[in-house]
PDB file of C-alpha atoms and ligand atoms in Angstrom:
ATOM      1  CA  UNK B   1     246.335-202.727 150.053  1.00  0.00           C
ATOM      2  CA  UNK B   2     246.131-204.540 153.258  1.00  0.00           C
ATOM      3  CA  UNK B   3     249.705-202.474 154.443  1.00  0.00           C
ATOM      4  CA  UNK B   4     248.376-199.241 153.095  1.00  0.00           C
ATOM      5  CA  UNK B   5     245.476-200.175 155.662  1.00  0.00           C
ATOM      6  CA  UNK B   6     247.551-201.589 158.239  1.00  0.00           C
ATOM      7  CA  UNK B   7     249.881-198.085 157.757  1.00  0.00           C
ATOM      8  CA  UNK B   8     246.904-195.801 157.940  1.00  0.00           C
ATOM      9  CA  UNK B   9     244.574-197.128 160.139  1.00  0.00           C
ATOM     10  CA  UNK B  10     246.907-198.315 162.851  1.00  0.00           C
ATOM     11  CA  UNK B  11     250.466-196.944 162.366  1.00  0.00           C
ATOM     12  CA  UNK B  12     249.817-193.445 161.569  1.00  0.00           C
ATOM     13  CA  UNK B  13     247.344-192.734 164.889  1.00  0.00           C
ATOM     14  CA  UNK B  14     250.015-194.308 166.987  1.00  0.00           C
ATOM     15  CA  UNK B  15     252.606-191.770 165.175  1.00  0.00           C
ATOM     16  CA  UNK B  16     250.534-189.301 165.589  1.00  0.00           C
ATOM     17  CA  UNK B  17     249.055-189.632 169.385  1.00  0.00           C
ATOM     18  CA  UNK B  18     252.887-190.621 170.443  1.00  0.00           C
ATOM     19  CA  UNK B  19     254.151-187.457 168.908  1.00  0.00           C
ATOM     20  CA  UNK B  20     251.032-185.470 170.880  1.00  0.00           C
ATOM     21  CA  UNK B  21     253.327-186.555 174.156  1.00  0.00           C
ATOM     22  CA  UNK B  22     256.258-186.455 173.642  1.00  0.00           C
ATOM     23  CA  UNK B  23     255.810-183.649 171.655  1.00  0.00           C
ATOM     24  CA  UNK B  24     254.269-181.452 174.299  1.00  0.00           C
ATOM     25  CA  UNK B  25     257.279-182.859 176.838  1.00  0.00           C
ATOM     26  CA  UNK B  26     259.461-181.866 174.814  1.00  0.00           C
ATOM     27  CA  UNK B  27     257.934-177.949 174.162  1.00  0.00           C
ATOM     28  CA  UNK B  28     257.260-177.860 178.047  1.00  0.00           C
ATOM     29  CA  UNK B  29     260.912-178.077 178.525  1.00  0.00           C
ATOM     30  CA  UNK B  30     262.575-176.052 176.071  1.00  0.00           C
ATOM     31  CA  UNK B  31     260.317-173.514 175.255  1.00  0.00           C
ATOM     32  CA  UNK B  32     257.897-172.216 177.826  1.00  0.00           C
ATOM     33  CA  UNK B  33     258.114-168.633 176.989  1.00  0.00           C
ATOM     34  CA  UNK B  34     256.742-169.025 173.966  1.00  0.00           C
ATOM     35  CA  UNK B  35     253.562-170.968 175.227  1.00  0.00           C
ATOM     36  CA  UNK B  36     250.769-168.933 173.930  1.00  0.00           C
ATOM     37  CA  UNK B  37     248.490-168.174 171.028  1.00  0.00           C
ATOM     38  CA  UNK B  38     249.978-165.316 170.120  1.00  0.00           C
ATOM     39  CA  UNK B  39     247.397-162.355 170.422  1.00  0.00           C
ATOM     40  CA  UNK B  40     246.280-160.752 166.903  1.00  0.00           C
ATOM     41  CA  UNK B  41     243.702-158.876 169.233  1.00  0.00           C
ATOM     42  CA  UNK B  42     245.730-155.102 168.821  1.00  0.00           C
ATOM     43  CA  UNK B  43     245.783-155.389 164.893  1.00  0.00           C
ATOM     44  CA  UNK B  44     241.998-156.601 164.308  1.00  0.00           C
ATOM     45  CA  UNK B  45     239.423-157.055 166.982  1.00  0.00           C
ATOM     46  CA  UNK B  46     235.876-157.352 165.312  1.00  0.00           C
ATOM     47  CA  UNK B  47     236.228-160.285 163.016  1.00  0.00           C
ATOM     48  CA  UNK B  48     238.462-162.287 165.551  1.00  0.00           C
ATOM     49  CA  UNK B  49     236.187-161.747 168.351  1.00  0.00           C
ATOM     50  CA  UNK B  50     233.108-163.402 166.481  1.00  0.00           C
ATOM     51  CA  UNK B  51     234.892-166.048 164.858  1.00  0.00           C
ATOM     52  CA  UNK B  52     236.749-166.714 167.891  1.00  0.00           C
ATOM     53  CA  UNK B  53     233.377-167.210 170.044  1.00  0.00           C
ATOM     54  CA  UNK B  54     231.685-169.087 167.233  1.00  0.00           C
ATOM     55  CA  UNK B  55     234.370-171.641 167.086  1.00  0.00           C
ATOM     56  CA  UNK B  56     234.673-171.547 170.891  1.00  0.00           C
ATOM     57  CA  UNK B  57     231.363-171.964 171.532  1.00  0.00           C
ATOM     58  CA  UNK B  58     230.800-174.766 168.624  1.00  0.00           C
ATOM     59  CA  UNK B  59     234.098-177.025 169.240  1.00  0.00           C
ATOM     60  CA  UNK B  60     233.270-177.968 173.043  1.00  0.00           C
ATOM     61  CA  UNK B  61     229.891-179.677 171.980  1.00  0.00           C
ATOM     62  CA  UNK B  62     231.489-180.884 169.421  1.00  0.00           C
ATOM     63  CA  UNK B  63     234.254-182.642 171.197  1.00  0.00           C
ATOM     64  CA  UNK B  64     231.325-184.003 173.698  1.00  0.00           C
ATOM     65  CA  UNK B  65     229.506-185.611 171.159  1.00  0.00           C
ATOM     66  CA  UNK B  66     232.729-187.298 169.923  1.00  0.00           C
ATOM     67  CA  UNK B  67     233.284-188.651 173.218  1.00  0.00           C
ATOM     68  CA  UNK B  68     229.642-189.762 173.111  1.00  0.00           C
ATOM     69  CA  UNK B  69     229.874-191.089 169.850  1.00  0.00           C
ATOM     70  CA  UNK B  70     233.349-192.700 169.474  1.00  0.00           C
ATOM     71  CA  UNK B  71     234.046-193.588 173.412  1.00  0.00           C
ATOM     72  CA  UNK B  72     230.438-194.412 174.785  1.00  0.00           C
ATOM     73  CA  UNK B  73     229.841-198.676 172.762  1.00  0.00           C
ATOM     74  CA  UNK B  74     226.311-198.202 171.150  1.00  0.00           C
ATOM     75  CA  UNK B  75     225.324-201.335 173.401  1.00  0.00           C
ATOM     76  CA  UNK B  76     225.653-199.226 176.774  1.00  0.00           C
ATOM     77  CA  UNK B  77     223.447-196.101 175.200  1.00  0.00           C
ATOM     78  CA  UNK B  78     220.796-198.847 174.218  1.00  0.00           C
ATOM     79  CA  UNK B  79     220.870-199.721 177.538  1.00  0.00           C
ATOM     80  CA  UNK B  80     220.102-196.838 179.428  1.00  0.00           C
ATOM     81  CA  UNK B  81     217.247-196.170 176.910  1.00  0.00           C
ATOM     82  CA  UNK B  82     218.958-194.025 173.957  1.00  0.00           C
ATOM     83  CA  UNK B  83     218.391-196.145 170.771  1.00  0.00           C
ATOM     84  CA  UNK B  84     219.751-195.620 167.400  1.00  0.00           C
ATOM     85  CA  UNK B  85     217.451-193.597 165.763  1.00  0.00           C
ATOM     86  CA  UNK B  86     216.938-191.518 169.325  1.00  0.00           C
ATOM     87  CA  UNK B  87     221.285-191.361 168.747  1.00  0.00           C
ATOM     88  CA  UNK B  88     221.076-190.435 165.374  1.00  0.00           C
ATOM     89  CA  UNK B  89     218.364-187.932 165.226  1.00  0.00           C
ATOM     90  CA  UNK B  90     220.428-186.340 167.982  1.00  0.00           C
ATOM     91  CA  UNK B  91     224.218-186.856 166.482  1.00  0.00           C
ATOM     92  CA  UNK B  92     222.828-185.371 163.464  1.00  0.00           C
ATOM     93  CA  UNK B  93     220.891-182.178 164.394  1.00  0.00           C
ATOM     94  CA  UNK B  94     222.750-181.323 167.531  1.00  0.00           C
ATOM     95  CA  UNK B  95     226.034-181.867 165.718  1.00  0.00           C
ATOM     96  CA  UNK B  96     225.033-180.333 162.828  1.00  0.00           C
ATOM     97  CA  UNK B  97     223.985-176.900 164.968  1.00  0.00           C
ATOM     98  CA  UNK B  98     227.095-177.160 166.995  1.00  0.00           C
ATOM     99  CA  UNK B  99     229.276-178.048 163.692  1.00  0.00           C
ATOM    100  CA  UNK B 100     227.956-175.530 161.884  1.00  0.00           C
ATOM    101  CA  UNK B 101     228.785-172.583 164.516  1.00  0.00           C
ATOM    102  CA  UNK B 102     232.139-174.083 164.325  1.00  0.00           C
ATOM    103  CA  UNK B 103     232.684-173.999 160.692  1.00  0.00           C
ATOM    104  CA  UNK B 104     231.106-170.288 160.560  1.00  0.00           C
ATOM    105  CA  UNK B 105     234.014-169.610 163.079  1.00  0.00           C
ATOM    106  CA  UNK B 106     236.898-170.953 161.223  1.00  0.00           C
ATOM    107  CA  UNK B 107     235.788-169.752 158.270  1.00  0.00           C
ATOM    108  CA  UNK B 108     235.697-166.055 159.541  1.00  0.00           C
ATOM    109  CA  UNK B 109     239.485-166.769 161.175  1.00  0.00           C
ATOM    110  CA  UNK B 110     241.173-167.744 158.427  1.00  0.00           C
ATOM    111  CA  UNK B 111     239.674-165.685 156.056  1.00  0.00           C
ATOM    112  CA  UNK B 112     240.940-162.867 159.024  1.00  0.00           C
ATOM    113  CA  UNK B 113     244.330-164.558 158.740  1.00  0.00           C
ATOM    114  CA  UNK B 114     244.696-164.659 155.024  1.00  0.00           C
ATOM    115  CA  UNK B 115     243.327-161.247 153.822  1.00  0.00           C
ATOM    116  CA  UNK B 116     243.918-158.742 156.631  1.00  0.00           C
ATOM    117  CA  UNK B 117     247.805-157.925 155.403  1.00  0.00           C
ATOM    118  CA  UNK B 118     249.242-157.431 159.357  1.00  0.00           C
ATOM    119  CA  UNK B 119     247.873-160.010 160.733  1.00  0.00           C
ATOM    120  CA  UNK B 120     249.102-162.131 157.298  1.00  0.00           C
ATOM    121  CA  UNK B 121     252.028-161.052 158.354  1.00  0.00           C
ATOM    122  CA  UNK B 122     252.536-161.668 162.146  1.00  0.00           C
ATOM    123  CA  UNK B 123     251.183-164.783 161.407  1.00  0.00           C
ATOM    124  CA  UNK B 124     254.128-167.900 161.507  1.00  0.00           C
ATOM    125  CA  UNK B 125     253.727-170.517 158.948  1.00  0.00           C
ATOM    126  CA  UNK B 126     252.541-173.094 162.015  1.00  0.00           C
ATOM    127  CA  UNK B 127     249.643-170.603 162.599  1.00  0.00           C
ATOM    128  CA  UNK B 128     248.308-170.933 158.680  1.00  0.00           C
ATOM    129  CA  UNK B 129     248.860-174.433 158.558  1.00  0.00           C
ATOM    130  CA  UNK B 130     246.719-175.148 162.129  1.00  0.00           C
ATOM    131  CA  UNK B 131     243.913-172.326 160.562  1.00  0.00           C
ATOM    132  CA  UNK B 132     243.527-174.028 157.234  1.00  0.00           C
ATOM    133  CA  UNK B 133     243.792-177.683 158.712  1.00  0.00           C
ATOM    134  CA  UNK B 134     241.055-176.860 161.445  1.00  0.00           C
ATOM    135  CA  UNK B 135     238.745-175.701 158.586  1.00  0.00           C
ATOM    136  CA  UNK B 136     239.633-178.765 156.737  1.00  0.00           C
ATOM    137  CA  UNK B 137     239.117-180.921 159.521  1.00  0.00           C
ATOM    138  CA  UNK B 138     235.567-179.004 160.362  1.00  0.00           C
ATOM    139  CA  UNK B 139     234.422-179.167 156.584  1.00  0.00           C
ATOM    140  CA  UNK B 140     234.845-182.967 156.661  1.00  0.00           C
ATOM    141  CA  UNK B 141     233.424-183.628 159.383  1.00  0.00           C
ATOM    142  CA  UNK B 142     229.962-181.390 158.478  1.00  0.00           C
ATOM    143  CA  UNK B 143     230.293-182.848 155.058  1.00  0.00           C
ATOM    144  CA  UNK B 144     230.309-186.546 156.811  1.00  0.00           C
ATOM    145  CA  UNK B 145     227.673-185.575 159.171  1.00  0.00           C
ATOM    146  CA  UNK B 146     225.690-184.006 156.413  1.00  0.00           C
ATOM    147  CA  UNK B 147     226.042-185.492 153.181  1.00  0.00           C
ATOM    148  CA  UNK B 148     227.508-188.690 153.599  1.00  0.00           C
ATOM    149  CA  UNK B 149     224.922-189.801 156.316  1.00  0.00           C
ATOM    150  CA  UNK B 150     222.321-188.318 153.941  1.00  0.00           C
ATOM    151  CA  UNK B 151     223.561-190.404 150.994  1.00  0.00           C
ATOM    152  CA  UNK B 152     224.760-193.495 152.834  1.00  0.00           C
ATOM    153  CA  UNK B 153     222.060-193.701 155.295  1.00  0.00           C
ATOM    154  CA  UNK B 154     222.605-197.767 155.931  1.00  0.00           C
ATOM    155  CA  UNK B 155     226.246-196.213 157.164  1.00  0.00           C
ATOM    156  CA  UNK B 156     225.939-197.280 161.269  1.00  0.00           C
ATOM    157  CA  UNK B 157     229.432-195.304 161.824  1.00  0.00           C
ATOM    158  CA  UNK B 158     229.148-197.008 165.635  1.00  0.00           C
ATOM    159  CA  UNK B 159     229.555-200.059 163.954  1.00  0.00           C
ATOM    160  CA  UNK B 160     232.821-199.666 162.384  1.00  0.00           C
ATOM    161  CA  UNK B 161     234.507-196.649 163.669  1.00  0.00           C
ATOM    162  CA  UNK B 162     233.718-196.372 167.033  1.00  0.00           C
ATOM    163  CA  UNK B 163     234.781-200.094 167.359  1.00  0.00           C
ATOM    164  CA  UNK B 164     238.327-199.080 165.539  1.00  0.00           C
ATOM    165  CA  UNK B 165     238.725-196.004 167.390  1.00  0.00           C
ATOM    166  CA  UNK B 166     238.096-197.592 171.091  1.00  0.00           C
ATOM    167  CA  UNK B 167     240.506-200.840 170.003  1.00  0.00           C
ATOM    168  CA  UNK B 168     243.351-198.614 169.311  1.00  0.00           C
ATOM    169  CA  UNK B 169     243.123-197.413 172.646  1.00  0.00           C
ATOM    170  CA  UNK B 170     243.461-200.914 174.745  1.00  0.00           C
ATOM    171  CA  UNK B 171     246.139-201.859 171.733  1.00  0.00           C
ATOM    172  CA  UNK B 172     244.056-204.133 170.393  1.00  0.00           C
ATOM    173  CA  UNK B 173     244.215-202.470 166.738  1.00  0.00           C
ATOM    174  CA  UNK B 174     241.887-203.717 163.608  1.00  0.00           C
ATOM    175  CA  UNK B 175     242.280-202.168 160.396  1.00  0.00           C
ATOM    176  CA  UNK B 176     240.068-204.022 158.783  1.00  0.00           C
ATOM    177  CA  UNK B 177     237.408-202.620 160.864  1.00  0.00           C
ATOM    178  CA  UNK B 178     237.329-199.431 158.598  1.00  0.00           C
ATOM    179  CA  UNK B 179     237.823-201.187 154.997  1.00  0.00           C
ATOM    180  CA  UNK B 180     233.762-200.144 154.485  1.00  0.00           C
ATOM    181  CA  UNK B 181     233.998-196.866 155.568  1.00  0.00           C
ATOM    182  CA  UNK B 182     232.993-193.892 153.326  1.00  0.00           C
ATOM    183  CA  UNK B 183     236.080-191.713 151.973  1.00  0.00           C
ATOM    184  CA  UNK B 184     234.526-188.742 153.328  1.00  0.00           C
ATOM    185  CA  UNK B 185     235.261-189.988 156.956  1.00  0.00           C
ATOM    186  CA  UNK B 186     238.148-191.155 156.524  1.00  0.00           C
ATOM    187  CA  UNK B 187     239.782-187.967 155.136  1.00  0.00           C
ATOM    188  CA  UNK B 188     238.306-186.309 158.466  1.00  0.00           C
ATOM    189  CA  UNK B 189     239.466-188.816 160.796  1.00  0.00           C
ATOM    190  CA  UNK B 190     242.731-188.902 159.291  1.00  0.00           C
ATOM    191  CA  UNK B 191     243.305-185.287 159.501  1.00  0.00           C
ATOM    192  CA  UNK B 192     241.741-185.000 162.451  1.00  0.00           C
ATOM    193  CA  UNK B 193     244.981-187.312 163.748  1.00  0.00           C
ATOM    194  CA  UNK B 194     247.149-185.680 161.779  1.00  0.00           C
ATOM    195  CA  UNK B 195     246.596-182.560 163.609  1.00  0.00           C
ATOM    196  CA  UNK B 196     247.167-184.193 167.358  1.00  0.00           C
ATOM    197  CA  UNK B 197     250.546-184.283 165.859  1.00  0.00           C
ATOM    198  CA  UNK B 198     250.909-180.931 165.051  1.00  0.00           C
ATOM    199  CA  UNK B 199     249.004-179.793 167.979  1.00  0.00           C
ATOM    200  CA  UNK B 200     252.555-179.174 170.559  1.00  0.00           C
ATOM    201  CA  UNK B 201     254.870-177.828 168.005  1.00  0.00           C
ATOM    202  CA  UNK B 202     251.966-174.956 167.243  1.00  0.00           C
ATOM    203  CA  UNK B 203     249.427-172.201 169.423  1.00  0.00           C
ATOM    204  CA  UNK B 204     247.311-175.037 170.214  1.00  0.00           C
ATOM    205  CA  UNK B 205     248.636-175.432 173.228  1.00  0.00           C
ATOM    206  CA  UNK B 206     246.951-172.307 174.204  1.00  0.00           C
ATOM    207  CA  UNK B 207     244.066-175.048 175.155  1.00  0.00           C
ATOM    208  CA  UNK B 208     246.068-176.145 178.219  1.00  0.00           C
ATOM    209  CA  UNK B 209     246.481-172.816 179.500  1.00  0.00           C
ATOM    210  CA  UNK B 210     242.630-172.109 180.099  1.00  0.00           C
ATOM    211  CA  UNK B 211     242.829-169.801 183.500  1.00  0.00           C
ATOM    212  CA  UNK B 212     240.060-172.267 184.548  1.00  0.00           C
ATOM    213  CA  UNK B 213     240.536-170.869 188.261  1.00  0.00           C
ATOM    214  CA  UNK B 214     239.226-167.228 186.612  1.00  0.00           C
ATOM    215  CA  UNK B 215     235.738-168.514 186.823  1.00  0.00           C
ATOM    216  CA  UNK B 216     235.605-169.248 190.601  1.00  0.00           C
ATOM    217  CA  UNK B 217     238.175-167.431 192.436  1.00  0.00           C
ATOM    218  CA  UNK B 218     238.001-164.649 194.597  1.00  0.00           C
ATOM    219  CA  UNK B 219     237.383-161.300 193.396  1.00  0.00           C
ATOM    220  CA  UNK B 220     240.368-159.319 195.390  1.00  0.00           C
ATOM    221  CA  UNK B 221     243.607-161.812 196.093  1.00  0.00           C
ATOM    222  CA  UNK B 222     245.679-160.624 198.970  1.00  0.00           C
ATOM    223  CA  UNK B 223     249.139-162.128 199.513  1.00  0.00           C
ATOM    224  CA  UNK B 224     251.338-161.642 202.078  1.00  0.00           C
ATOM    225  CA  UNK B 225     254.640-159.145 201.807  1.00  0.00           C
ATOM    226  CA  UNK B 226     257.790-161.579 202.977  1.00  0.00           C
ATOM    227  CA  UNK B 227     259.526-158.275 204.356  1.00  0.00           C
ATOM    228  CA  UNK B 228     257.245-157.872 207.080  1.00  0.00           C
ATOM    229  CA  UNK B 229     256.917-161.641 208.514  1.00  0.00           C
ATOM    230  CA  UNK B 230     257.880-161.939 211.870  1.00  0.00           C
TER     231      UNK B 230
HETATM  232  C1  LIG F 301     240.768-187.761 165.938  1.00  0.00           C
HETATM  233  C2  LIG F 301     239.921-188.443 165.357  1.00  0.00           C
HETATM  234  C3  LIG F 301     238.520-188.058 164.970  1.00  0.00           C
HETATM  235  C4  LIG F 301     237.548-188.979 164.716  1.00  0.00           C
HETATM  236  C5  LIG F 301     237.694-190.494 164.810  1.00  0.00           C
HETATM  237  C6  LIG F 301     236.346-188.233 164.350  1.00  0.00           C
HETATM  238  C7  LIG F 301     235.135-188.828 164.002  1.00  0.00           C
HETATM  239  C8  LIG F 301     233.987-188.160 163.579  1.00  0.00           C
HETATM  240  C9  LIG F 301     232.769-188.786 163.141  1.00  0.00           C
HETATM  241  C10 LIG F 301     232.532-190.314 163.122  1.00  0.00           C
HETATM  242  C11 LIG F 301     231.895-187.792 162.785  1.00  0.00           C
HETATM  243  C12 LIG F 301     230.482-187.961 162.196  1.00  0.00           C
HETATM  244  C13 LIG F 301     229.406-187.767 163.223  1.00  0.00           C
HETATM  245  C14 LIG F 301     228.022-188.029 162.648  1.00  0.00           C
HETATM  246  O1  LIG F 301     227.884-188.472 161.504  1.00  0.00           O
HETATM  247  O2  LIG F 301     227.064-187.813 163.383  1.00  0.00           O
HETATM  248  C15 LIG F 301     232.560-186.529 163.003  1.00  0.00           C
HETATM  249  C16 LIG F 301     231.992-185.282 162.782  1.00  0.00           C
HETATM  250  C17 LIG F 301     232.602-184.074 163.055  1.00  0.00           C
HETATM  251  N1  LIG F 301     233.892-183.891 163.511  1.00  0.00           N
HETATM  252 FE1  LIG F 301     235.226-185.393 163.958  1.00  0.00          FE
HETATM  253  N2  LIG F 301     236.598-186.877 164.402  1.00  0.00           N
HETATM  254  C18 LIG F 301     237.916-186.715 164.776  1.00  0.00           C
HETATM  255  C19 LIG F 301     238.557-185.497 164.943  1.00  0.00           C
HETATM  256  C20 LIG F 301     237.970-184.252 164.846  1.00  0.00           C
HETATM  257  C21 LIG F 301     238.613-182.994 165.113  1.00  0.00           C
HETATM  258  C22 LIG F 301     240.084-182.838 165.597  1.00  0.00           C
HETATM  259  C23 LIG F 301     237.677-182.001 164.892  1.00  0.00           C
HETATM  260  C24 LIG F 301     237.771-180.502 164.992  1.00  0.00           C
HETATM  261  C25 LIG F 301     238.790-179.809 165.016  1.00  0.00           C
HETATM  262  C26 LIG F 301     236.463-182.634 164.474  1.00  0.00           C
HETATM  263  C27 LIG F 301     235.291-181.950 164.119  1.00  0.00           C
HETATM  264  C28 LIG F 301     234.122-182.536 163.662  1.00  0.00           C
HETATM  265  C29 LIG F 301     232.914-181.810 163.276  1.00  0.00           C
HETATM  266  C30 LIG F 301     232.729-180.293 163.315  1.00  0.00           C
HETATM  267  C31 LIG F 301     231.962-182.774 162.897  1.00  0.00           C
HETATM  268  C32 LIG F 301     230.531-182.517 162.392  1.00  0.00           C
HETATM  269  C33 LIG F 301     229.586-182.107 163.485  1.00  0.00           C
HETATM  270  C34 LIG F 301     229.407-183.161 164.541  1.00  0.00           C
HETATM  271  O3  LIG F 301     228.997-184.292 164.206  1.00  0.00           O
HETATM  272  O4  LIG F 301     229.695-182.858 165.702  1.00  0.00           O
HETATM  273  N3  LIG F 301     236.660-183.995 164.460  1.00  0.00           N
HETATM  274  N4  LIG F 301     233.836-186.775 163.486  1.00  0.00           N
END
């Protein structure tokens, strides 16, 4: 039991985050032109517009609370006033709102990706497997967030995970750390590594493409003509 642990709690996120780099290295260099997610935009616009936003608009809290959650110990939040409960009530309402917009979004995508026929069949087999692990990944998480916490509400997950998660990152690993910690959230946390892996090899790496520069450039850009330098 104690390898299986060792294996998934410690072995697998190194896999996976070691793959994330290299992996993206690796795509940088030998495939550039295809860096993109692939616009479905000319074949169906209504459904992908909505669940597009939706997910937008739900995954970036999302990813802020898990940096407020798993990176931020619960010791430094106590000390600048936020206590548990305060943390809680907030993890759980907030993150449900933001988690749930998120879920609505995949949801609507896949089902977009699956049943629309043309856009089934543009669609590469990376594509269906990123769609229906997101909506895996989201599910878990909500059911976590929603259930488990509702069932198991003793479960401190800043206790245990957070601890886990941080230690992997100054290589300081501790399986044992998560030996208490509901299946529910483990199955999301798992797959949620499981997909930095994926992640270079697939149109996720749309995400480091964001023209962030859009937002605050200037309106007209005039550039200079080379043939008439002096
Ligand atoms: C990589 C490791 C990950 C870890 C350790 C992790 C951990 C967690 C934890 C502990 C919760 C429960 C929060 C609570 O009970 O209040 C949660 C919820 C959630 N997670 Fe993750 N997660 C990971 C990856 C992901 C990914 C990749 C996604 C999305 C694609 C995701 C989406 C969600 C959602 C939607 C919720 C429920 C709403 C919320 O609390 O914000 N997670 N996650």
């Amino acid at each position: 039991m104690s390898m299986i642990n060792q294996f998934l709690w410690v072995i697998f996120p190194y896999i996976c985050l070691a793959v994330f780099i290299v992996g993206h290295l690796y795509r940088y260099r030998t495939d550039q032109f295809n860096w993109t997610a692939k616009s479905s935009e000319f074949i169906e616009k209504k459904k992908l517009k909505l669940g597009s936003l939706m997910f937008h608009l739900g995954i970036i809290p999302v990813i802020g609370g898990h940096v407020a959650g798993l990176a931020i110990p619960q010791s430094w939040m106590e000390a600048m006033g936020i206590s548990n409960h305060m943390y809680h009530i907030g993890a759980v309402y907030i993150g449900s709102i933001f988690g749930i917009l998120t879920l609505g979004g995949m949801i609507l995508l896949t089902s977009r990706r699956f049943t629309i026929k043309n856009v089934r069949q543009l669609s590469s087999a990376s594509d269906m497997i990123v769609n229906v692990l997101l909506l895996f990944i989201v599910f878990m998480g909500m059911y976590s967030t929603l259930v488990t916490n509702a069932v198991q509400p003793e479960f401190n997950y800043r206790e245990n995970i957070s601890i886990w998660f941080r230690d992997l990152f100054i290589l300081r690993p501790d399986a044992a750390l998560m030996a208490n910690v509901p299946l529910s959230f483990k199955i999301h946390m798992l797959a949620g590594f499981g997909i930095f892996a994926l992640w270079p090899f697939t149109r996720l790496v749309h995400v480091w493409s964001v023209p962030l520069n859009y937002a605050g450039r200037r309106y007209i850009l005039y550039r200079k003509h080379r043939k008439y330098e002096s």
